[in-house]
mmCIF file of C-alpha atoms in Angstrom:
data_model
loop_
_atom_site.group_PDB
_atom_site.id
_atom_site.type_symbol
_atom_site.label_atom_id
_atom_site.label_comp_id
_atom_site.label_asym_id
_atom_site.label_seq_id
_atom_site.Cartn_x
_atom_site.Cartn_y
_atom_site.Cartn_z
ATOM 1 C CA UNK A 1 -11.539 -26.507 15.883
ATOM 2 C CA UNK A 2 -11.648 -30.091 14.394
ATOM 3 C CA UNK A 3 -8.377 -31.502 13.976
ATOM 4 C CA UNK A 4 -8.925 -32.033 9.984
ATOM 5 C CA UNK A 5 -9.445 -28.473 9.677
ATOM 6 C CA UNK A 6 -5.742 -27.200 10.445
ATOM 7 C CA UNK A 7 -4.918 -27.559 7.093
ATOM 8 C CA UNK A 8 -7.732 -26.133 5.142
ATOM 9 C CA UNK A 9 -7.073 -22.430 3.434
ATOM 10 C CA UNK A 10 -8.220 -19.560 5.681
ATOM 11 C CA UNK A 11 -10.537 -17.180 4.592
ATOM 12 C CA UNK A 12 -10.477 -13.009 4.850
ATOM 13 C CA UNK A 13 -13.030 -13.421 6.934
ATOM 14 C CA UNK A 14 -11.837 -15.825 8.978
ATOM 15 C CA UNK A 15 -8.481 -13.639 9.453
ATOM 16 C CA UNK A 16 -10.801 -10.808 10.197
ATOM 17 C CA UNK A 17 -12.597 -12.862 12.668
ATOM 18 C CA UNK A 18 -9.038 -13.711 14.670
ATOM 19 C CA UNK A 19 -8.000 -10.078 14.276
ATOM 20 C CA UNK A 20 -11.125 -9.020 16.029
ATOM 21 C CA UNK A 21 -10.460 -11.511 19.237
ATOM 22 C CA UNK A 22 -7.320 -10.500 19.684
ATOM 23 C CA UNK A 23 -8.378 -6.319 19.794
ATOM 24 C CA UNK A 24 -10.773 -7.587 22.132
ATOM 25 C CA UNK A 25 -8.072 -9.027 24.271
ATOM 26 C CA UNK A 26 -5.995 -5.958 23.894
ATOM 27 C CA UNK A 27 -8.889 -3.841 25.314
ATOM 28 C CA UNK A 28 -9.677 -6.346 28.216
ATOM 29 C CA UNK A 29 -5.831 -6.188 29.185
ATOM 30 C CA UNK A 30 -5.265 -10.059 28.224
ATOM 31 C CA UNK A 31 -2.449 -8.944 25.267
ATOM 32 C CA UNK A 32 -0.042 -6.290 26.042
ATOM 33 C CA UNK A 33 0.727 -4.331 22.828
ATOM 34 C CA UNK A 34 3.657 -6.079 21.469
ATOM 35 C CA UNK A 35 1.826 -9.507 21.649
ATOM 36 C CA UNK A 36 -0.915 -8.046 20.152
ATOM 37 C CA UNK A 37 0.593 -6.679 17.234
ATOM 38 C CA UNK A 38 2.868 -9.907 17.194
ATOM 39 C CA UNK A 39 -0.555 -12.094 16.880
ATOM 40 C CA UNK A 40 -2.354 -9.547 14.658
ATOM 41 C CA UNK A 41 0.725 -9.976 12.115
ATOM 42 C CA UNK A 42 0.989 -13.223 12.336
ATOM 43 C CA UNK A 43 -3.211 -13.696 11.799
ATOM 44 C CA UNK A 44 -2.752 -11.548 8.672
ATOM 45 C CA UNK A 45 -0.149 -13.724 7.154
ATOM 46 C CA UNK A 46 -1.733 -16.929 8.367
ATOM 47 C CA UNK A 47 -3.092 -18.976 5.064
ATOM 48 C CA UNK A 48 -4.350 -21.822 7.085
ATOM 49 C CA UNK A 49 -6.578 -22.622 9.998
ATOM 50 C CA UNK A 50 -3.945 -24.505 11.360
ATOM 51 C CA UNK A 51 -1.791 -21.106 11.718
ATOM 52 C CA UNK A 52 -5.073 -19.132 12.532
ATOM 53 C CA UNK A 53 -5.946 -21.257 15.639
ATOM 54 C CA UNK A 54 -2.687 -20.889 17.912
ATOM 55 C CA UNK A 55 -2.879 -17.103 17.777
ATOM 56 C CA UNK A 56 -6.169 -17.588 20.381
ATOM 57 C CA UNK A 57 -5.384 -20.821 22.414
ATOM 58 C CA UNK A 58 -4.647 -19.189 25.644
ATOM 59 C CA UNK A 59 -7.612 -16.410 25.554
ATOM 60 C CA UNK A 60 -10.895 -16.897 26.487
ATOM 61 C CA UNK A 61 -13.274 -19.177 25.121
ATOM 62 C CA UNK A 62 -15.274 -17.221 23.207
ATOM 63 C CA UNK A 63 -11.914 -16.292 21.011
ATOM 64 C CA UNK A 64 -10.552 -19.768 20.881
ATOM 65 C CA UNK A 65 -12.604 -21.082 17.565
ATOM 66 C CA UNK A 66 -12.164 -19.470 14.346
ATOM 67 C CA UNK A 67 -15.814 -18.249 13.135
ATOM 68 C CA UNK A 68 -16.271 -19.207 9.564
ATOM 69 C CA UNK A 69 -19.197 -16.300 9.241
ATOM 70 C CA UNK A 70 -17.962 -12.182 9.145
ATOM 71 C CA UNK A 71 -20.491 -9.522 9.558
ATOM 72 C CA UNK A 72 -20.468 -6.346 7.071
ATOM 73 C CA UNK A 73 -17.470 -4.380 6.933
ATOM 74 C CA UNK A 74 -19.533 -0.986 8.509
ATOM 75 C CA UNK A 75 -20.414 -3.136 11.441
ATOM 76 C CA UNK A 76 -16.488 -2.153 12.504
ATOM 77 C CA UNK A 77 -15.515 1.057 13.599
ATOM 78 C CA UNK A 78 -12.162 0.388 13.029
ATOM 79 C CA UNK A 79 -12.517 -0.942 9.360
ATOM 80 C CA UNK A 80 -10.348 1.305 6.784
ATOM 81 C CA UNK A 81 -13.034 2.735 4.014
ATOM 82 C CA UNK A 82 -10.754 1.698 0.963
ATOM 83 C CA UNK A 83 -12.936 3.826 -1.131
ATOM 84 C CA UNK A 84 -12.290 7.291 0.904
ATOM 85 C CA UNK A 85 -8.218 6.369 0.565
ATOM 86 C CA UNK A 86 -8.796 6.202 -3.639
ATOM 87 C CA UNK A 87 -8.495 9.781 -4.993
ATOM 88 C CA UNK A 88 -8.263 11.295 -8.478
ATOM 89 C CA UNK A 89 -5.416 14.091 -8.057
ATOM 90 C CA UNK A 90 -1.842 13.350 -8.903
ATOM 91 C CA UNK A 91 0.972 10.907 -6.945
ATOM 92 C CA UNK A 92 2.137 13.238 -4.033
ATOM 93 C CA UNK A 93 5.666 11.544 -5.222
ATOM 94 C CA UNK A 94 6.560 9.200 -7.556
ATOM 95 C CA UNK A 95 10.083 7.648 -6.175
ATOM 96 C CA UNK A 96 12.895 8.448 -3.136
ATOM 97 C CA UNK A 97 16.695 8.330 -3.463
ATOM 98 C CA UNK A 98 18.840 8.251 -0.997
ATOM 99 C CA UNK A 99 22.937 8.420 -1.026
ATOM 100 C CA UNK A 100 24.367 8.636 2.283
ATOM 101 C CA UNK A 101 21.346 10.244 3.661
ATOM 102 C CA UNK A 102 17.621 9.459 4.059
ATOM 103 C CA UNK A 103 14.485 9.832 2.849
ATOM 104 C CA UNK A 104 10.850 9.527 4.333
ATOM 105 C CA UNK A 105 7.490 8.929 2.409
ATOM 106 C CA UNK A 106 4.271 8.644 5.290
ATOM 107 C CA UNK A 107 1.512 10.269 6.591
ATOM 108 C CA UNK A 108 -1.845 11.561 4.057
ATOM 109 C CA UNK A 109 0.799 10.884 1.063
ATOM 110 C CA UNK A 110 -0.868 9.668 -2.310
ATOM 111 C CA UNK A 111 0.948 7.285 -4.309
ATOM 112 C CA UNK A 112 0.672 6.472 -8.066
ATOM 113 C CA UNK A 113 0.585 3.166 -9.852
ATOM 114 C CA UNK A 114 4.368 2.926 -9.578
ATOM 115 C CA UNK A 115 6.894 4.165 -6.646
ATOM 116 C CA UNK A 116 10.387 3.627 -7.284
ATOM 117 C CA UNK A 117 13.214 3.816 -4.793
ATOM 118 C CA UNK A 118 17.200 3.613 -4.323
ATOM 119 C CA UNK A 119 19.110 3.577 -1.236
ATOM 120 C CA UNK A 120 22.674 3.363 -1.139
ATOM 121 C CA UNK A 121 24.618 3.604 1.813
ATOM 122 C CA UNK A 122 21.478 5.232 3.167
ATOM 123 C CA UNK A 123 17.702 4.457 3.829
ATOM 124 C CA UNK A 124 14.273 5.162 2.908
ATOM 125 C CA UNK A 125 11.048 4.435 4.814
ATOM 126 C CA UNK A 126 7.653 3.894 2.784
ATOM 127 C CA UNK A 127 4.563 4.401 5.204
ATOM 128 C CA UNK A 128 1.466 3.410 3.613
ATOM 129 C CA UNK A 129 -0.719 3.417 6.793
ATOM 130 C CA UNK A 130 -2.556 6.781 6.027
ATOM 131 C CA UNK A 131 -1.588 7.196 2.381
ATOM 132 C CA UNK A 132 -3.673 7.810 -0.215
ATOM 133 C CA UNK A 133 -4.089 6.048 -4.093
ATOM 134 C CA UNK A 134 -4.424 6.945 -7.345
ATOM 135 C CA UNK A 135 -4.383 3.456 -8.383
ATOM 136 C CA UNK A 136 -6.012 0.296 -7.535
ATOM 137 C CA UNK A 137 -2.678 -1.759 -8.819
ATOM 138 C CA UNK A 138 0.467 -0.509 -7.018
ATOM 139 C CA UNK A 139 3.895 -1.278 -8.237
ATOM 140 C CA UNK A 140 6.655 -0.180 -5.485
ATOM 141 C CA UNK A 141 10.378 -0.882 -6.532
ATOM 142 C CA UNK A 142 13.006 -1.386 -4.231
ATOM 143 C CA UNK A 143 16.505 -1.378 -4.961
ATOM 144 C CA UNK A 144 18.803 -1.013 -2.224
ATOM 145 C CA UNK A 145 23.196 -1.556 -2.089
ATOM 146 C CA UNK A 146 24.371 -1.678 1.685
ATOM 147 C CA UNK A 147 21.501 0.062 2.483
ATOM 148 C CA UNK A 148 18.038 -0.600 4.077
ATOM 149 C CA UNK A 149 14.307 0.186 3.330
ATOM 150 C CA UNK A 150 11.715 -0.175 5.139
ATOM 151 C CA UNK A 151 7.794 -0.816 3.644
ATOM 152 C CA UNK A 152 4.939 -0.204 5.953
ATOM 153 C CA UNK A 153 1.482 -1.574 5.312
ATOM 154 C CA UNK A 154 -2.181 -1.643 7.023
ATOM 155 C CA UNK A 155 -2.655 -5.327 8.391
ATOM 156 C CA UNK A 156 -5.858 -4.889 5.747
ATOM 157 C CA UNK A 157 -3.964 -4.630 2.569
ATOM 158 C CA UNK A 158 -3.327 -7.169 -0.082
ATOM 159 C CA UNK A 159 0.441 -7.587 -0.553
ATOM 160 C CA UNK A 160 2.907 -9.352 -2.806
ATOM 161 C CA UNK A 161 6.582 -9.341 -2.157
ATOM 162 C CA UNK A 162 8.394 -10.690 -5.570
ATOM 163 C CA UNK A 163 12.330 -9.113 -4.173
ATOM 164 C CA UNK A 164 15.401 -10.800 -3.939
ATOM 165 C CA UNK A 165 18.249 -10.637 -1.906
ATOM 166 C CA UNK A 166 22.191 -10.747 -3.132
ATOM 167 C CA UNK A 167 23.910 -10.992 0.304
ATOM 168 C CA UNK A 168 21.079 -9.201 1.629
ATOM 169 C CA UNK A 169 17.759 -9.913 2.571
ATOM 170 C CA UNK A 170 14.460 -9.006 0.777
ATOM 171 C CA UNK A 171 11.669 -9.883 3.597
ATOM 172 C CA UNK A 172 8.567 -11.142 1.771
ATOM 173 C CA UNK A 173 6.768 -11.958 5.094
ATOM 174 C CA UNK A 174 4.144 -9.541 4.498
ATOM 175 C CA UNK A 175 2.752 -11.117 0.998
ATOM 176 C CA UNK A 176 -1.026 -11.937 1.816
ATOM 177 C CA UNK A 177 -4.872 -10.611 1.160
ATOM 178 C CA UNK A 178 -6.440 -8.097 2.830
ATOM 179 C CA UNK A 179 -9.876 -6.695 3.271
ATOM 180 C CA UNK A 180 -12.329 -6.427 0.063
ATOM 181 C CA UNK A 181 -11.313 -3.461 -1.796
ATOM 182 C CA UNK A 182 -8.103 -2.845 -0.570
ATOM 183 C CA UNK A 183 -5.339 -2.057 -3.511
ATOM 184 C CA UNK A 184 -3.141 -4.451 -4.365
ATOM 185 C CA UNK A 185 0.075 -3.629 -3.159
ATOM 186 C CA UNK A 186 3.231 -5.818 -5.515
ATOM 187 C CA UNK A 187 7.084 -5.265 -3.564
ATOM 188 C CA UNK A 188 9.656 -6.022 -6.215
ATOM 189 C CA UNK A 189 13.490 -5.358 -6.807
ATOM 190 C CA UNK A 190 16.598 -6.581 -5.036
ATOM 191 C CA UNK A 191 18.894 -6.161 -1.871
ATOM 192 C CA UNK A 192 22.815 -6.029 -2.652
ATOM 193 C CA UNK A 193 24.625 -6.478 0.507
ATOM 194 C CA UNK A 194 21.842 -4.113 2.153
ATOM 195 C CA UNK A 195 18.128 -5.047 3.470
ATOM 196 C CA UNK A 196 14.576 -4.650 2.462
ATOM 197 C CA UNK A 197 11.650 -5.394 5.265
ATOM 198 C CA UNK A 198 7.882 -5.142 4.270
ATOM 199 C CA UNK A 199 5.601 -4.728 7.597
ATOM 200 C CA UNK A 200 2.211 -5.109 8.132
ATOM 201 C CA UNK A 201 1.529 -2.534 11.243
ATOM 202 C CA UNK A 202 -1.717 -1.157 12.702
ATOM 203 C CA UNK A 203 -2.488 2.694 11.713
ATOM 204 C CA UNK A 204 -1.355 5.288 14.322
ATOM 205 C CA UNK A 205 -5.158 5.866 14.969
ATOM 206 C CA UNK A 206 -5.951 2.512 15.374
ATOM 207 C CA UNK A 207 -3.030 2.006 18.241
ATOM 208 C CA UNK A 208 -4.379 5.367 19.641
ATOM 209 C CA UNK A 209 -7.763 3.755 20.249
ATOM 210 C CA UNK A 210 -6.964 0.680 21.446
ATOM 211 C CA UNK A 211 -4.799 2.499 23.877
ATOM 212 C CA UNK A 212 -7.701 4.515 24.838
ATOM 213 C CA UNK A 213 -10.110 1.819 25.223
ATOM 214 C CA UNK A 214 -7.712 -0.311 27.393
ATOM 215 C CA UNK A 215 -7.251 2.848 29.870
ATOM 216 C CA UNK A 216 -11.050 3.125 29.750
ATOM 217 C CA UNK A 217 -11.252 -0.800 31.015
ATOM 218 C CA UNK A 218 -9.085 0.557 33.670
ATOM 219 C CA UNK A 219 -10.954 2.637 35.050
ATOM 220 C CA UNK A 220 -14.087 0.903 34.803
ATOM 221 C CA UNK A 221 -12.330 -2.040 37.083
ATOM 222 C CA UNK A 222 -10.626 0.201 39.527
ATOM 223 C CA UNK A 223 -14.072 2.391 40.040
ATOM 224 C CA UNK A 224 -15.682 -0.945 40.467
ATOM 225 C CA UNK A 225 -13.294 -1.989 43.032
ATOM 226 C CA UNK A 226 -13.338 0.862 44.986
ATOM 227 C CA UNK A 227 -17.617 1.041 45.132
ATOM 228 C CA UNK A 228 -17.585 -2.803 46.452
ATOM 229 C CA UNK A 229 -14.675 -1.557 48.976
ATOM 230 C CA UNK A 230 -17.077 1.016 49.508
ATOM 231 C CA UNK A 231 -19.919 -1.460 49.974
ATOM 232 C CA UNK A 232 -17.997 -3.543 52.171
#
């Protein structure tokens, strides 16, 4: 990468380009899955190419310069089909409290345009990794007194976090673009004495096959191994 280019703005597709090194290096056993997910959320977020090219320094060099040129979205396997997750029905739910307790939202959920929720000495988790939208504009309000919540995002989803924290914390790490046609996903409210953390996280069925694929590398190399032992 030239060394004027580190701090040009970074396209989608050259996020999607870095994202797509680093599964490679997953599969081939070069990342284990925490530095993979590390580097995958930190390519997401990245808004320059100066942030983009660290993330494939060490790995080979085929993966160290950030292509400028993406390939149609069908030409990935993995690629979410935004326009199979927007539905027609109602919100499956439309807020979560919780008061000394706990509440969960995740899975095939659908959410509306707005999601409100309230935790107070409690928590809440809000999974968006296999949910479903009624909306293309999502508005999901957090309020939280010494308590937590926890948002969960697809690394291919356009985010804004707008929160505050009051002797708290209100994580806006997350804010960035996703794919084309993803909804547009705006975190907004405030943390009193409590937390709120916005994560960008592969899907369970995207972990699943990366798992898969790096146990299938396995075996490749140790049947390899043992035909030139064989050979020998």
């Amino acid at each position: 990468m030239s060394e004027r280019l580190p701090e040009l703005r970074a396209s989608d597709a050259d996020r999607e380009r870095v994202a797509e090194v680093l599964r490679d290096a997953m599969a081939e056993g070069r990342l284990d899955m925490t530095e993979f997910e590390e580097r995958l959320d930190a390519a997401y977020k990245a808004r320059t190419y100066g942030e983009l090219e660290p993330l494939t320094r060490d790995l080979p060099v085929h993966g160290a310069k950030v292509s400028m040129v993406k390939g149609p979205a069908s030409d990935d396997p993995a690629a979410v089909d935004w326009a199979a997750r927007m539905v027609d029905h109602e919100p499956t739910s439309a807020g979560g409290f919780a008061f000394w307790s706990g509440f969960s939202r995740k899975g095939g959920w659908t959410i509306g345009q707005k999601f409100t929720a309230f935790a107070m000495w409690g928590g809440g988790e809000i999974d968006l990794r296999e949910a479903y939208f009624a909306e293309r504009d999502v508005e999901i309000r957090c309020y939280t007194i010494m308590g937590g919540l926890q948002v969960t995002v697809p690394p291919e989803m356009n985010v804004v976090v707008k929160g505050f924290g009051i002797m708290g914390g209100f994580d806006d790490r997350a804010t960035g673009v996703g794919t084309p046609g993803s909804p547009r996903v705006v975190v907004k409210g405030f943390a009193l004495m409590g937390g709120v953390g916005v994560d960008r996280k592969l899907r369970k069925a995207e972990k699943l096959r990366l798992r898969e694929e790096k146990q299938r590398l396995k075996e490749e190399r140790r049947r390899e191994k043992l035909e030139r032992g064989q050979g020998d």
